[in-house]
CSV table of C-alpha atoms in Angstrom, one decimal:
chain,number,residue,atom,x,y,z
A,1,UNK,CA,-0.1,0.0,0.0
A,2,UNK,CA,1.1,3.5,-0.5
A,3,UNK,CA,2.0,5.9,2.3
A,4,UNK,CA,0.5,9.2,2.5
A,5,UNK,CA,2.4,12.3,2.4
A,6,UNK,CA,-0.1,14.7,3.9
A,7,UNK,CA,1.3,18.0,2.5
A,8,UNK,CA,1.7,19.5,-0.9
A,9,UNK,CA,4.3,22.2,-1.0
A,10,UNK,CA,2.9,25.6,-1.8
A,11,UNK,CA,3.5,26.7,-5.4
A,12,UNK,CA,5.8,23.7,-6.2
A,13,UNK,CA,6.3,24.6,-9.9
A,14,UNK,CA,5.7,28.4,-10.2
A,15,UNK,CA,3.2,27.7,-12.9
A,16,UNK,CA,-0.1,29.4,-12.2
A,17,UNK,CA,-2.0,26.5,-13.6
A,18,UNK,CA,-0.3,23.5,-12.2
A,19,UNK,CA,0.2,25.1,-8.7
A,20,UNK,CA,-3.7,25.6,-8.3
A,21,UNK,CA,-4.4,22.0,-9.3
A,22,UNK,CA,-1.8,20.4,-6.9
A,23,UNK,CA,-3.3,20.4,-3.5
A,24,UNK,CA,-4.2,17.9,-0.7
A,25,UNK,CA,-1.1,15.7,-0.4
A,26,UNK,CA,0.1,12.8,-2.3
A,27,UNK,CA,0.6,9.0,-2.0
A,28,UNK,CA,4.4,9.3,-2.5
A,29,UNK,CA,7.1,10.5,-0.1
A,30,UNK,CA,8.4,13.1,-2.2
A,31,UNK,CA,7.5,15.1,-5.3
A,32,UNK,CA,8.2,13.3,-8.6
A,33,UNK,CA,8.2,9.7,-7.1
A,34,UNK,CA,5.9,6.9,-7.8
A,35,UNK,CA,3.7,4.7,-5.7
A,36,UNK,CA,1.5,1.6,-5.7
A,37,UNK,CA,-2.1,2.5,-4.7
A,38,UNK,CA,-4.5,-0.1,-3.7
A,39,UNK,CA,-8.2,0.2,-4.4
A,40,UNK,CA,-11.5,-1.6,-3.6
A,41,UNK,CA,-15.3,-1.0,-3.8
A,42,UNK,CA,-18.4,-1.1,-1.7
A,43,UNK,CA,-17.4,1.2,1.2
A,44,UNK,CA,-19.9,2.2,3.9
A,45,UNK,CA,-21.3,5.6,4.0
A,46,UNK,CA,-22.7,7.6,7.0
A,47,UNK,CA,-26.1,9.3,6.1
A,48,UNK,CA,-28.1,10.9,8.9
A,49,UNK,CA,-25.9,9.2,11.3
A,50,UNK,CA,-26.5,5.6,10.0
A,51,UNK,CA,-23.7,3.5,8.3
A,52,UNK,CA,-25.3,2.4,4.9
A,53,UNK,CA,-23.9,0.0,2.3
A,54,UNK,CA,-23.1,1.2,-1.0
A,55,UNK,CA,-24.2,-0.4,-4.4
A,56,UNK,CA,-22.1,-3.4,-5.5
A,57,UNK,CA,-20.7,-2.4,-8.9
A,58,UNK,CA,-21.8,-4.3,-12.1
A,59,UNK,CA,-19.0,-5.9,-14.3
A,60,UNK,CA,-19.3,-2.8,-16.7
A,61,UNK,CA,-19.0,-0.5,-13.7
A,62,UNK,CA,-15.9,-2.4,-12.6
A,63,UNK,CA,-14.4,-2.1,-16.0
A,64,UNK,CA,-15.2,1.6,-15.9
A,65,UNK,CA,-13.1,2.1,-12.7
A,66,UNK,CA,-10.4,0.0,-14.2
A,67,UNK,CA,-10.3,2.1,-17.3
A,68,UNK,CA,-10.1,5.1,-15.3
A,69,UNK,CA,-7.3,3.9,-13.1
A,70,UNK,CA,-5.4,2.9,-16.4
A,71,UNK,CA,-5.8,6.3,-17.9
A,72,UNK,CA,-4.2,7.8,-14.9
A,73,UNK,CA,-1.4,5.3,-14.7
A,74,UNK,CA,-0.7,5.7,-18.4
A,75,UNK,CA,0.6,9.3,-17.9
A,76,UNK,CA,2.4,9.0,-14.4
A,77,UNK,CA,4.4,6.7,-12.4
A,78,UNK,CA,1.4,5.2,-10.4
A,79,UNK,CA,0.2,1.6,-10.2
A,80,UNK,CA,-3.3,0.8,-9.2
A,81,UNK,CA,-3.9,-2.7,-7.5
A,82,UNK,CA,-7.4,-3.8,-7.0
A,83,UNK,CA,-8.0,-5.5,-3.8
A,84,UNK,CA,-10.9,-7.3,-2.0
A,85,UNK,CA,-13.3,-4.8,0.0
A,86,UNK,CA,-12.3,-6.2,3.3
A,87,UNK,CA,-8.4,-5.8,2.5
A,88,UNK,CA,-8.2,-2.2,3.6
A,89,UNK,CA,-7.4,-0.4,0.5
A,90,UNK,CA,-5.9,3.1,0.0
A,91,UNK,CA,-9.0,4.2,-2.0
A,92,UNK,CA,-12.4,2.9,-1.9
A,93,UNK,CA,-14.9,3.6,-4.6
A,94,UNK,CA,-18.7,3.6,-3.9
A,95,UNK,CA,-21.8,3.8,-5.9
A,96,UNK,CA,-24.9,5.6,-4.4
A,97,UNK,CA,-28.5,5.8,-5.5
A,98,UNK,CA,-29.6,9.3,-6.5
A,99,UNK,CA,-31.7,9.3,-3.1
A,100,UNK,CA,-28.6,8.3,-1.1
A,101,UNK,CA,-26.5,11.2,-2.6
A,102,UNK,CA,-29.4,13.7,-2.0
A,103,UNK,CA,-29.6,12.6,1.7
A,104,UNK,CA,-25.9,12.8,2.1
A,105,UNK,CA,-25.6,16.4,0.7
A,106,UNK,CA,-29.2,17.8,0.9
A,107,UNK,CA,-28.9,19.1,-2.6
A,108,UNK,CA,-29.4,17.9,-6.1
A,109,UNK,CA,-26.9,17.7,-8.9
A,110,UNK,CA,-24.0,16.2,-7.0
A,111,UNK,CA,-22.8,13.6,-9.3
A,112,UNK,CA,-19.8,12.6,-7.5
A,113,UNK,CA,-17.4,13.4,-4.4
A,114,UNK,CA,-14.0,12.5,-3.4
A,115,UNK,CA,-11.5,13.0,-0.8
A,116,UNK,CA,-7.8,14.0,-1.0
A,117,UNK,CA,-4.7,11.9,0.0
A,118,UNK,CA,-4.3,13.9,3.2
A,119,UNK,CA,-7.8,12.9,4.4
A,120,UNK,CA,-8.9,16.5,4.9
A,121,UNK,CA,-12.7,16.2,5.1
A,122,UNK,CA,-14.4,16.6,1.7
A,123,UNK,CA,-17.7,14.8,2.6
A,124,UNK,CA,-20.2,15.3,5.6
A,125,UNK,CA,-18.6,12.4,7.4
A,126,UNK,CA,-15.1,13.4,7.0
A,127,UNK,CA,-12.2,11.6,8.6
A,128,UNK,CA,-10.5,8.6,6.9
A,129,UNK,CA,-13.6,8.0,4.9
A,130,UNK,CA,-12.8,11.1,2.9
A,131,UNK,CA,-10.1,8.9,1.0
A,132,UNK,CA,-12.6,7.5,-1.2
A,133,UNK,CA,-14.8,8.5,-4.2
A,134,UNK,CA,-18.5,8.2,-4.2
A,135,UNK,CA,-20.5,8.2,-7.5
A,136,UNK,CA,-24.2,9.0,-8.2
A,137,UNK,CA,-25.8,6.4,-10.2
A,138,UNK,CA,-28.7,8.7,-11.2
A,139,UNK,CA,-29.6,7.3,-14.7
A,140,UNK,CA,-29.9,10.7,-16.0
A,141,UNK,CA,-26.1,10.8,-16.1
A,142,UNK,CA,-24.9,7.1,-15.3
A,143,UNK,CA,-25.6,4.2,-17.5
A,144,UNK,CA,-23.5,1.5,-19.4
A,145,UNK,CA,-22.6,4.0,-22.3
A,146,UNK,CA,-22.0,7.1,-20.1
A,147,UNK,CA,-19.5,5.4,-18.0
A,148,UNK,CA,-17.4,4.2,-21.1
A,149,UNK,CA,-14.1,6.4,-22.0
A,150,UNK,CA,-15.6,9.4,-23.8
A,151,UNK,CA,-18.8,9.1,-22.0
A,152,UNK,CA,-20.1,12.0,-19.7
A,153,UNK,CA,-19.9,10.1,-16.4
A,154,UNK,CA,-16.3,8.6,-17.3
A,155,UNK,CA,-14.7,12.0,-18.2
A,156,UNK,CA,-16.6,14.6,-15.9
A,157,UNK,CA,-17.3,12.3,-12.9
A,158,UNK,CA,-15.1,9.2,-12.6
A,159,UNK,CA,-11.7,10.6,-14.0
A,160,UNK,CA,-12.6,13.9,-12.1
A,161,UNK,CA,-13.1,12.3,-8.7
A,162,UNK,CA,-10.2,9.9,-9.0
A,163,UNK,CA,-8.1,13.1,-9.9
A,164,UNK,CA,-9.0,14.3,-6.4
A,165,UNK,CA,-8.0,11.2,-4.9
A,166,UNK,CA,-4.6,11.5,-6.2
A,167,UNK,CA,-4.0,15.1,-4.9
A,168,UNK,CA,-5.6,17.4,-7.6
A,169,UNK,CA,-8.2,19.9,-7.0
A,170,UNK,CA,-10.4,22.4,-9.2
A,171,UNK,CA,-9.2,25.2,-11.3
A,172,UNK,CA,-11.5,27.5,-9.3
A,173,UNK,CA,-10.7,28.1,-5.6
A,174,UNK,CA,-8.3,25.2,-5.6
A,175,UNK,CA,-4.5,24.9,-4.7
A,176,UNK,CA,-3.4,27.4,-2.1
A,177,UNK,CA,-6.5,28.6,-0.4
A,178,UNK,CA,-8.8,30.7,-2.7
A,179,UNK,CA,-6.3,30.3,-5.6
A,180,UNK,CA,-7.8,29.7,-9.0
A,181,UNK,CA,-6.6,29.7,-12.8
A,182,UNK,CA,-5.9,33.1,-14.0
A,183,UNK,CA,-9.3,35.1,-14.6
A,184,UNK,CA,-11.3,32.3,-13.2
A,185,UNK,CA,-13.9,33.8,-10.7
A,186,UNK,CA,-16.1,30.7,-10.1
A,187,UNK,CA,-16.8,27.2,-11.3
A,188,UNK,CA,-18.5,28.8,-14.5
A,189,UNK,CA,-15.6,30.9,-15.5
A,190,UNK,CA,-13.7,30.0,-18.6
A,191,UNK,CA,-10.7,31.8,-17.4
A,192,UNK,CA,-8.0,33.6,-19.3
A,193,UNK,CA,-7.9,32.4,-22.9
A,194,UNK,CA,-10.5,29.8,-21.9
A,195,UNK,CA,-8.1,27.6,-20.1
A,196,UNK,CA,-10.6,26.4,-17.5
A,197,UNK,CA,-12.6,24.4,-20.3
A,198,UNK,CA,-12.7,20.6,-19.9
A,199,UNK,CA,-10.6,20.1,-23.1
A,200,UNK,CA,-7.6,21.4,-20.9
A,201,UNK,CA,-8.5,19.8,-17.5
A,202,UNK,CA,-10.9,17.1,-16.3
A,203,UNK,CA,-10.8,18.9,-12.8
A,204,UNK,CA,-13.2,21.6,-14.1
A,205,UNK,CA,-17.0,21.7,-13.9
A,206,UNK,CA,-17.1,23.0,-17.5
A,207,UNK,CA,-17.9,21.2,-20.8
A,208,UNK,CA,-14.9,20.1,-22.8
A,209,UNK,CA,-15.0,23.0,-25.5
A,210,UNK,CA,-17.7,25.4,-25.2
A,211,UNK,CA,-15.7,28.1,-27.0
A,212,UNK,CA,-15.1,25.8,-29.9
A,213,UNK,CA,-18.3,23.7,-30.3
A,214,UNK,CA,-21.9,24.0,-29.3
A,215,UNK,CA,-23.0,22.0,-26.3
A,216,UNK,CA,-24.6,18.7,-26.9
A,217,UNK,CA,-26.7,16.4,-24.6
A,218,UNK,CA,-25.4,13.0,-25.5
A,219,UNK,CA,-24.0,11.1,-22.6
A,220,UNK,CA,-22.3,8.2,-24.3
A,221,UNK,CA,-19.7,10.2,-26.5
A,222,UNK,CA,-18.2,13.6,-26.9
A,223,UNK,CA,-16.6,14.0,-23.4
A,224,UNK,CA,-13.0,13.1,-22.0
A,225,UNK,CA,-11.4,9.8,-22.3
A,226,UNK,CA,-8.2,10.9,-20.7
A,227,UNK,CA,-6.8,13.2,-18.2
A,228,UNK,CA,-6.1,16.5,-20.2
A,229,UNK,CA,-2.9,18.4,-20.4
A,230,UNK,CA,-3.0,20.4,-17.2
A,231,UNK,CA,-4.0,17.2,-15.3
A,232,UNK,CA,-1.2,15.2,-16.8
A,233,UNK,CA,1.6,17.8,-16.0
A,234,UNK,CA,0.3,18.2,-12.3
A,235,UNK,CA,0.0,14.7,-11.7
A,236,UNK,CA,3.6,14.2,-13.1
A,237,UNK,CA,4.9,16.8,-10.7
A,238,UNK,CA,3.4,14.6,-7.9
A,239,UNK,CA,4.4,11.3,-9.2
A,240,UNK,CA,6.7,11.5,-12.2
A,241,UNK,CA,6.1,10.5,-15.8
A,242,UNK,CA,5.3,7.0,-17.2
A,243,UNK,CA,7.9,6.8,-19.9
A,244,UNK,CA,6.6,3.4,-21.1
A,245,UNK,CA,3.5,4.6,-22.5
A,246,UNK,CA,3.3,4.5,-26.3
A,247,UNK,CA,7.1,4.4,-26.4
A,248,UNK,CA,7.0,2.8,-30.1
A,249,UNK,CA,5.6,4.2,-33.4
A,250,UNK,CA,1.9,5.1,-33.0
A,251,UNK,CA,-0.9,6.1,-35.3
A,252,UNK,CA,-3.5,8.4,-33.6
A,253,UNK,CA,-6.7,8.6,-35.6
A,254,UNK,CA,-8.9,11.6,-35.0
A,255,UNK,CA,-12.7,10.7,-34.6
A,256,UNK,CA,-14.4,11.9,-37.9
A,257,UNK,CA,-17.9,11.5,-36.9
A,258,UNK,CA,-20.3,12.0,-33.9
A,259,UNK,CA,-21.2,8.8,-32.1
A,260,UNK,CA,-19.7,5.9,-30.4
A,261,UNK,CA,-15.9,6.5,-30.1
A,262,UNK,CA,-15.9,10.2,-30.5
A,263,UNK,CA,-14.0,11.6,-27.5
A,264,UNK,CA,-11.6,14.1,-26.3
A,265,UNK,CA,-7.9,12.8,-25.4
A,266,UNK,CA,-4.7,14.4,-24.5
A,267,UNK,CA,-1.9,12.4,-26.1
A,268,UNK,CA,0.8,11.1,-23.7
A,269,UNK,CA,3.3,9.4,-26.1
A,270,UNK,CA,6.7,8.6,-24.6
A,271,UNK,CA,8.6,8.1,-28.0
A,272,UNK,CA,8.7,6.5,-31.5
A,273,UNK,CA,7.7,8.1,-34.9
A,274,UNK,CA,4.2,9.1,-34.5
A,275,UNK,CA,1.3,10.3,-36.5
A,276,UNK,CA,-2.1,12.1,-36.1
A,277,UNK,CA,-4.5,11.0,-39.1
A,278,UNK,CA,-7.7,12.4,-40.3
A,279,UNK,CA,-7.3,10.2,-43.5
A,280,UNK,CA,-11.1,8.9,-43.2
A,281,UNK,CA,-12.7,12.4,-42.7
A,282,UNK,CA,-14.8,14.0,-45.2
A,283,UNK,CA,-15.2,17.2,-43.3
A,284,UNK,CA,-12.4,19.8,-42.8
A,285,UNK,CA,-9.7,18.8,-40.3
A,286,UNK,CA,-7.4,20.7,-38.1
A,287,UNK,CA,-4.3,18.9,-36.9
A,288,UNK,CA,-1.8,20.7,-34.7
A,289,UNK,CA,1.3,18.9,-33.6
A,290,UNK,CA,2.4,21.4,-31.0
A,291,UNK,CA,2.5,20.2,-27.5
A,292,UNK,CA,0.9,22.2,-24.6
A,293,UNK,CA,3.3,24.8,-23.5
A,294,UNK,CA,1.6,25.2,-20.1
A,295,UNK,CA,1.9,29.1,-20.7
A,296,UNK,CA,0.5,31.8,-22.9
A,297,UNK,CA,-2.7,31.7,-24.9
A,298,UNK,CA,-2.5,27.9,-25.7
A,299,UNK,CA,-1.3,26.9,-22.3
A,300,UNK,CA,-3.5,23.7,-22.1
A,301,UNK,CA,-2.7,22.6,-25.6
A,302,UNK,CA,-3.5,23.0,-29.4
A,303,UNK,CA,-6.8,21.3,-30.4
A,304,UNK,CA,-6.9,18.9,-33.3
A,305,UNK,CA,-10.3,17.9,-34.5
A,306,UNK,CA,-12.6,17.4,-37.5
A,307,UNK,CA,-15.2,20.1,-38.1
A,308,UNK,CA,-18.4,19.5,-36.1
A,309,UNK,CA,-17.1,16.4,-34.3
A,310,UNK,CA,-17.4,16.3,-30.6
A,311,UNK,CA,-13.9,14.7,-30.1
A,312,UNK,CA,-10.3,15.2,-30.9
A,313,UNK,CA,-6.8,15.6,-29.5
A,314,UNK,CA,-4.5,17.8,-27.6
A,315,UNK,CA,-1.0,16.9,-27.0
A,316,UNK,CA,0.7,16.8,-23.6
A,317,UNK,CA,3.6,18.9,-22.5
A,318,UNK,CA,6.9,17.4,-23.6
A,319,UNK,CA,5.4,15.1,-26.2
A,320,UNK,CA,6.5,15.0,-29.7
A,321,UNK,CA,4.3,13.8,-32.4
A,322,UNK,CA,6.2,14.0,-35.7
A,323,UNK,CA,3.6,13.6,-38.6
A,324,UNK,CA,0.2,14.5,-39.8
A,325,UNK,CA,-2.2,13.5,-42.5
A,326,UNK,CA,-5.4,15.1,-43.5
A,327,UNK,CA,-8.4,13.7,-45.3
A,328,UNK,CA,-10.9,14.8,-48.2
A,329,UNK,CA,-11.7,18.1,-46.7
A,330,UNK,CA,-9.8,21.6,-46.7
A,331,UNK,CA,-7.6,20.8,-43.9
A,332,UNK,CA,-5.1,22.8,-41.8
A,333,UNK,CA,-2.0,21.0,-40.6
A,334,UNK,CA,0.6,22.6,-38.3
A,335,UNK,CA,3.9,21.2,-37.4
A,336,UNK,CA,6.2,21.7,-34.5
A,337,UNK,CA,10.0,21.9,-33.9
A,338,UNK,CA,10.7,18.5,-35.2
A,339,UNK,CA,11.2,17.0,-38.5
A,340,UNK,CA,7.5,16.7,-39.6
A,341,UNK,CA,6.0,15.0,-42.5
A,342,UNK,CA,2.6,16.8,-43.4
A,343,UNK,CA,0.4,15.4,-46.1
A,344,UNK,CA,-3.0,17.1,-46.4
A,345,UNK,CA,-4.5,14.5,-48.7
A,346,UNK,CA,-6.9,15.5,-51.6
A,347,UNK,CA,-8.4,18.6,-50.3
A,348,UNK,CA,-7.3,22.3,-50.7
A,349,UNK,CA,-5.1,22.4,-47.7
A,350,UNK,CA,-2.9,24.7,-45.7
A,351,UNK,CA,0.4,23.2,-44.4
A,352,UNK,CA,2.7,25.0,-42.0
A,353,UNK,CA,5.8,23.0,-41.0
A,354,UNK,CA,7.0,25.7,-38.5
A,355,UNK,CA,10.5,24.6,-37.2
A,356,UNK,CA,12.4,21.6,-38.1
A,357,UNK,CA,13.5,20.0,-41.5
A,358,UNK,CA,10.1,19.1,-42.8
A,359,UNK,CA,8.6,17.3,-45.6
A,360,UNK,CA,5.3,18.9,-46.9
A,361,UNK,CA,3.4,16.8,-49.7
A,362,UNK,CA,1.7,19.4,-52.1
A,363,UNK,CA,-1.7,18.6,-53.5
A,364,UNK,CA,-4.1,20.5,-55.6
A,365,UNK,CA,-5.0,24.0,-54.2
A,366,UNK,CA,-2.6,23.6,-51.3
A,367,UNK,CA,-0.9,26.5,-49.6
A,368,UNK,CA,2.4,25.5,-48.0
A,369,UNK,CA,4.9,27.0,-45.5
A,370,UNK,CA,7.9,25.2,-44.4
A,371,UNK,CA,8.9,27.7,-41.7
A,372,UNK,CA,12.4,27.5,-40.2
A,373,UNK,CA,14.6,24.5,-41.1
A,374,UNK,CA,15.6,22.8,-44.4
A,375,UNK,CA,12.3,21.8,-45.8
A,376,UNK,CA,11.3,19.4,-48.8
A,377,UNK,CA,8.2,20.2,-50.8
A,378,UNK,CA,6.9,17.1,-52.5
A,379,UNK,CA,5.1,17.7,-56.0
A,380,UNK,CA,3.5,14.5,-57.0
A,381,UNK,CA,1.5,15.9,-60.0
A,382,UNK,CA,0.8,18.9,-62.2
A,383,UNK,CA,-2.6,20.4,-61.2
A,384,UNK,CA,-2.6,23.3,-63.7
A,385,UNK,CA,-5.0,25.9,-62.3
A,386,UNK,CA,-5.0,24.3,-58.9
A,387,UNK,CA,-1.2,24.2,-58.5
A,388,UNK,CA,-0.1,24.4,-54.9
A,389,UNK,CA,1.4,27.6,-53.7
A,390,UNK,CA,4.6,27.4,-51.7
A,391,UNK,CA,4.7,30.6,-49.6
A,392,UNK,CA,8.3,30.7,-48.1
A,393,UNK,CA,10.5,28.6,-50.4
A,394,UNK,CA,14.3,29.5,-49.7
A,395,UNK,CA,16.6,28.5,-52.5
A,396,UNK,CA,19.7,27.0,-51.4
A,397,UNK,CA,18.0,25.9,-48.0
A,398,UNK,CA,14.8,24.2,-49.2
A,399,UNK,CA,14.2,21.5,-52.0
A,400,UNK,CA,11.4,20.8,-54.4
A,401,UNK,CA,11.1,16.9,-54.6
A,402,UNK,CA,9.8,15.3,-57.7
A,403,UNK,CA,9.2,11.6,-58.6
A,404,UNK,CA,11.1,11.0,-61.8
A,405,UNK,CA,8.6,8.1,-62.6
A,406,UNK,CA,5.7,10.6,-62.6
A,407,UNK,CA,7.6,13.2,-64.7
A,408,UNK,CA,9.1,11.4,-67.7
A,409,UNK,CA,12.6,13.0,-68.8
A,410,UNK,CA,12.8,15.1,-65.9
A,411,UNK,CA,16.2,13.5,-64.8
A,412,UNK,CA,17.8,14.1,-68.2
A,413,UNK,CA,20.5,16.7,-68.6
A,414,UNK,CA,19.2,20.2,-69.3
A,415,UNK,CA,15.5,19.4,-68.2
A,416,UNK,CA,15.4,22.5,-66.0
A,417,UNK,CA,15.5,25.8,-67.7
A,418,UNK,CA,14.7,29.4,-66.7
A,419,UNK,CA,12.2,30.0,-69.4
A,420,UNK,CA,8.5,30.3,-70.1
A,421,UNK,CA,8.5,27.9,-73.0
A,422,UNK,CA,10.7,24.9,-73.9
A,423,UNK,CA,13.2,25.5,-76.9
A,424,UNK,CA,14.4,21.9,-76.9
A,425,UNK,CA,13.0,18.4,-76.4
A,426,UNK,CA,14.9,17.8,-73.3
A,427,UNK,CA,13.6,21.0,-71.4
A,428,UNK,CA,10.9,19.8,-69.2
A,429,UNK,CA,10.9,21.8,-66.1
A,430,UNK,CA,10.2,25.5,-66.9
A,431,UNK,CA,11.0,28.2,-64.4
A,432,UNK,CA,9.4,31.6,-65.0
A,433,UNK,CA,11.1,33.7,-62.2
A,434,UNK,CA,9.0,37.0,-62.7
A,435,UNK,CA,5.8,35.3,-62.2
A,436,UNK,CA,7.2,32.7,-59.7
A,437,UNK,CA,5.6,30.0,-61.6
A,438,UNK,CA,7.2,26.6,-62.3
A,439,UNK,CA,5.8,24.5,-65.2
A,440,UNK,CA,5.9,20.9,-66.4
A,441,UNK,CA,6.2,20.3,-70.0
A,442,UNK,CA,5.7,16.6,-70.9
A,443,UNK,CA,7.2,16.8,-74.3
A,444,UNK,CA,9.6,19.7,-74.2
A,445,UNK,CA,9.5,21.8,-77.3
A,446,UNK,CA,6.7,19.4,-78.7
A,447,UNK,CA,3.0,20.6,-79.4
A,448,UNK,CA,1.7,19.8,-75.8
A,449,UNK,CA,1.3,23.0,-73.7
A,450,UNK,CA,3.2,23.1,-70.4
A,451,UNK,CA,1.1,22.6,-67.2
A,452,UNK,CA,1.6,24.7,-64.1
A,453,UNK,CA,3.3,22.7,-61.4
A,454,UNK,CA,3.8,25.1,-58.5
A,455,UNK,CA,3.7,28.7,-57.5
A,456,UNK,CA,6.5,30.3,-55.6
A,457,UNK,CA,7.1,33.9,-54.7
A,458,UNK,CA,7.8,36.1,-57.8
A,459,UNK,CA,11.5,36.6,-58.3
A,460,UNK,CA,12.5,33.5,-56.4
A,461,UNK,CA,16.1,32.5,-57.6
A,462,UNK,CA,15.1,28.9,-58.2
A,463,UNK,CA,17.9,26.7,-59.6
A,464,UNK,CA,18.3,23.1,-60.9
A,465,UNK,CA,20.2,22.3,-57.6
A,466,UNK,CA,17.1,23.2,-55.5
A,467,UNK,CA,15.3,20.3,-57.1
A,468,UNK,CA,15.6,16.6,-55.9
A,469,UNK,CA,14.5,13.7,-57.9
A,470,UNK,CA,13.4,10.5,-56.6
A,471,UNK,CA,13.0,7.2,-58.2
């Protein structure tokens, strides 16, 4: 069993978000060290002075608890061991009827309650019983669908209450007495830059993303499936990070439709070459590979999602996801400081590599920016009027990449020429510097008209050495 450390140091990080969430002690002897926490079910609860049993969980409810503990264990150095009710566990999870919860709190709308590791009373009967979590099984919010990852009860109640058990509190009036996230005045405040929304922390009372999507009334999908970026960073301060989670090459597929499986997740990925994909999406997708910086306007993360879908990703602080691919819509893909590969797919997309030596795959109607680094812009076909526009090509630093098998003769000597029209059969790549347009001429000086291949900035000093041929 874990040993309780009753005190959380005041302002352990100096971060105005994390220091608010961290409060109430921990289950480890020092910050950043792990622990093994035991848990059981069916605690007794004192209501009106009488000890009453709680409801025995169904197999589906047991699985919901296991899934929630697994979600927390995936991001930090905690293990959770299930024991029998009589074994004296660190944490005890109990299910109450709506009537029991009402009699316990004498108010409606309490869907869950939990105590902190230091045992400070968080419930009417206080004492050691506060190291537990109680859940309201009111069928308005609690059923077999709602308690699945991504369901209302799973994200806003089970993950939330277990977060309290681990030493996290709310973004409002949490941490040090009366402290809150910046500009958060109460439980309904979005805070500065909307950082108190549920897409950034499961410890809030707010919906996942009220600033980004209209509210919805479904309970089986569209909610959180994991702790979010602030939660992950805070719990890692307490217990350290789990560096075995997703240490290989992973494919993260964005939910592309509302319904079962649509959920909000924060990606904790410890290594490998990884990708976020919206390849199956028909609507416009936004994929942003930047991790949560924990400061500034996007402190809690950058949202990746498909338009209109109640679900998507943020990326936890310190995580590197290298690659992204879009779908059929007009997608927006944003890279990070790593060497990214961005492929928007068939729609008219916007690709921005930002830092790093990136590979950007150009398609019809695309607009591309490599950003800093030595970037490669892959041209797979000539799209004529829908030719992609490369906004920041830097000769001598960046390259255009062509597949020689798709552009016959482009590998021949003299294929590249600074001219608007070919004057010889071998001239296939025609660079018109004043207009910044690169043309492909399939038969050189033959009768076929050249096709527009790419648009660069007018006056760009493009040379044959700036073009790489594959195949």
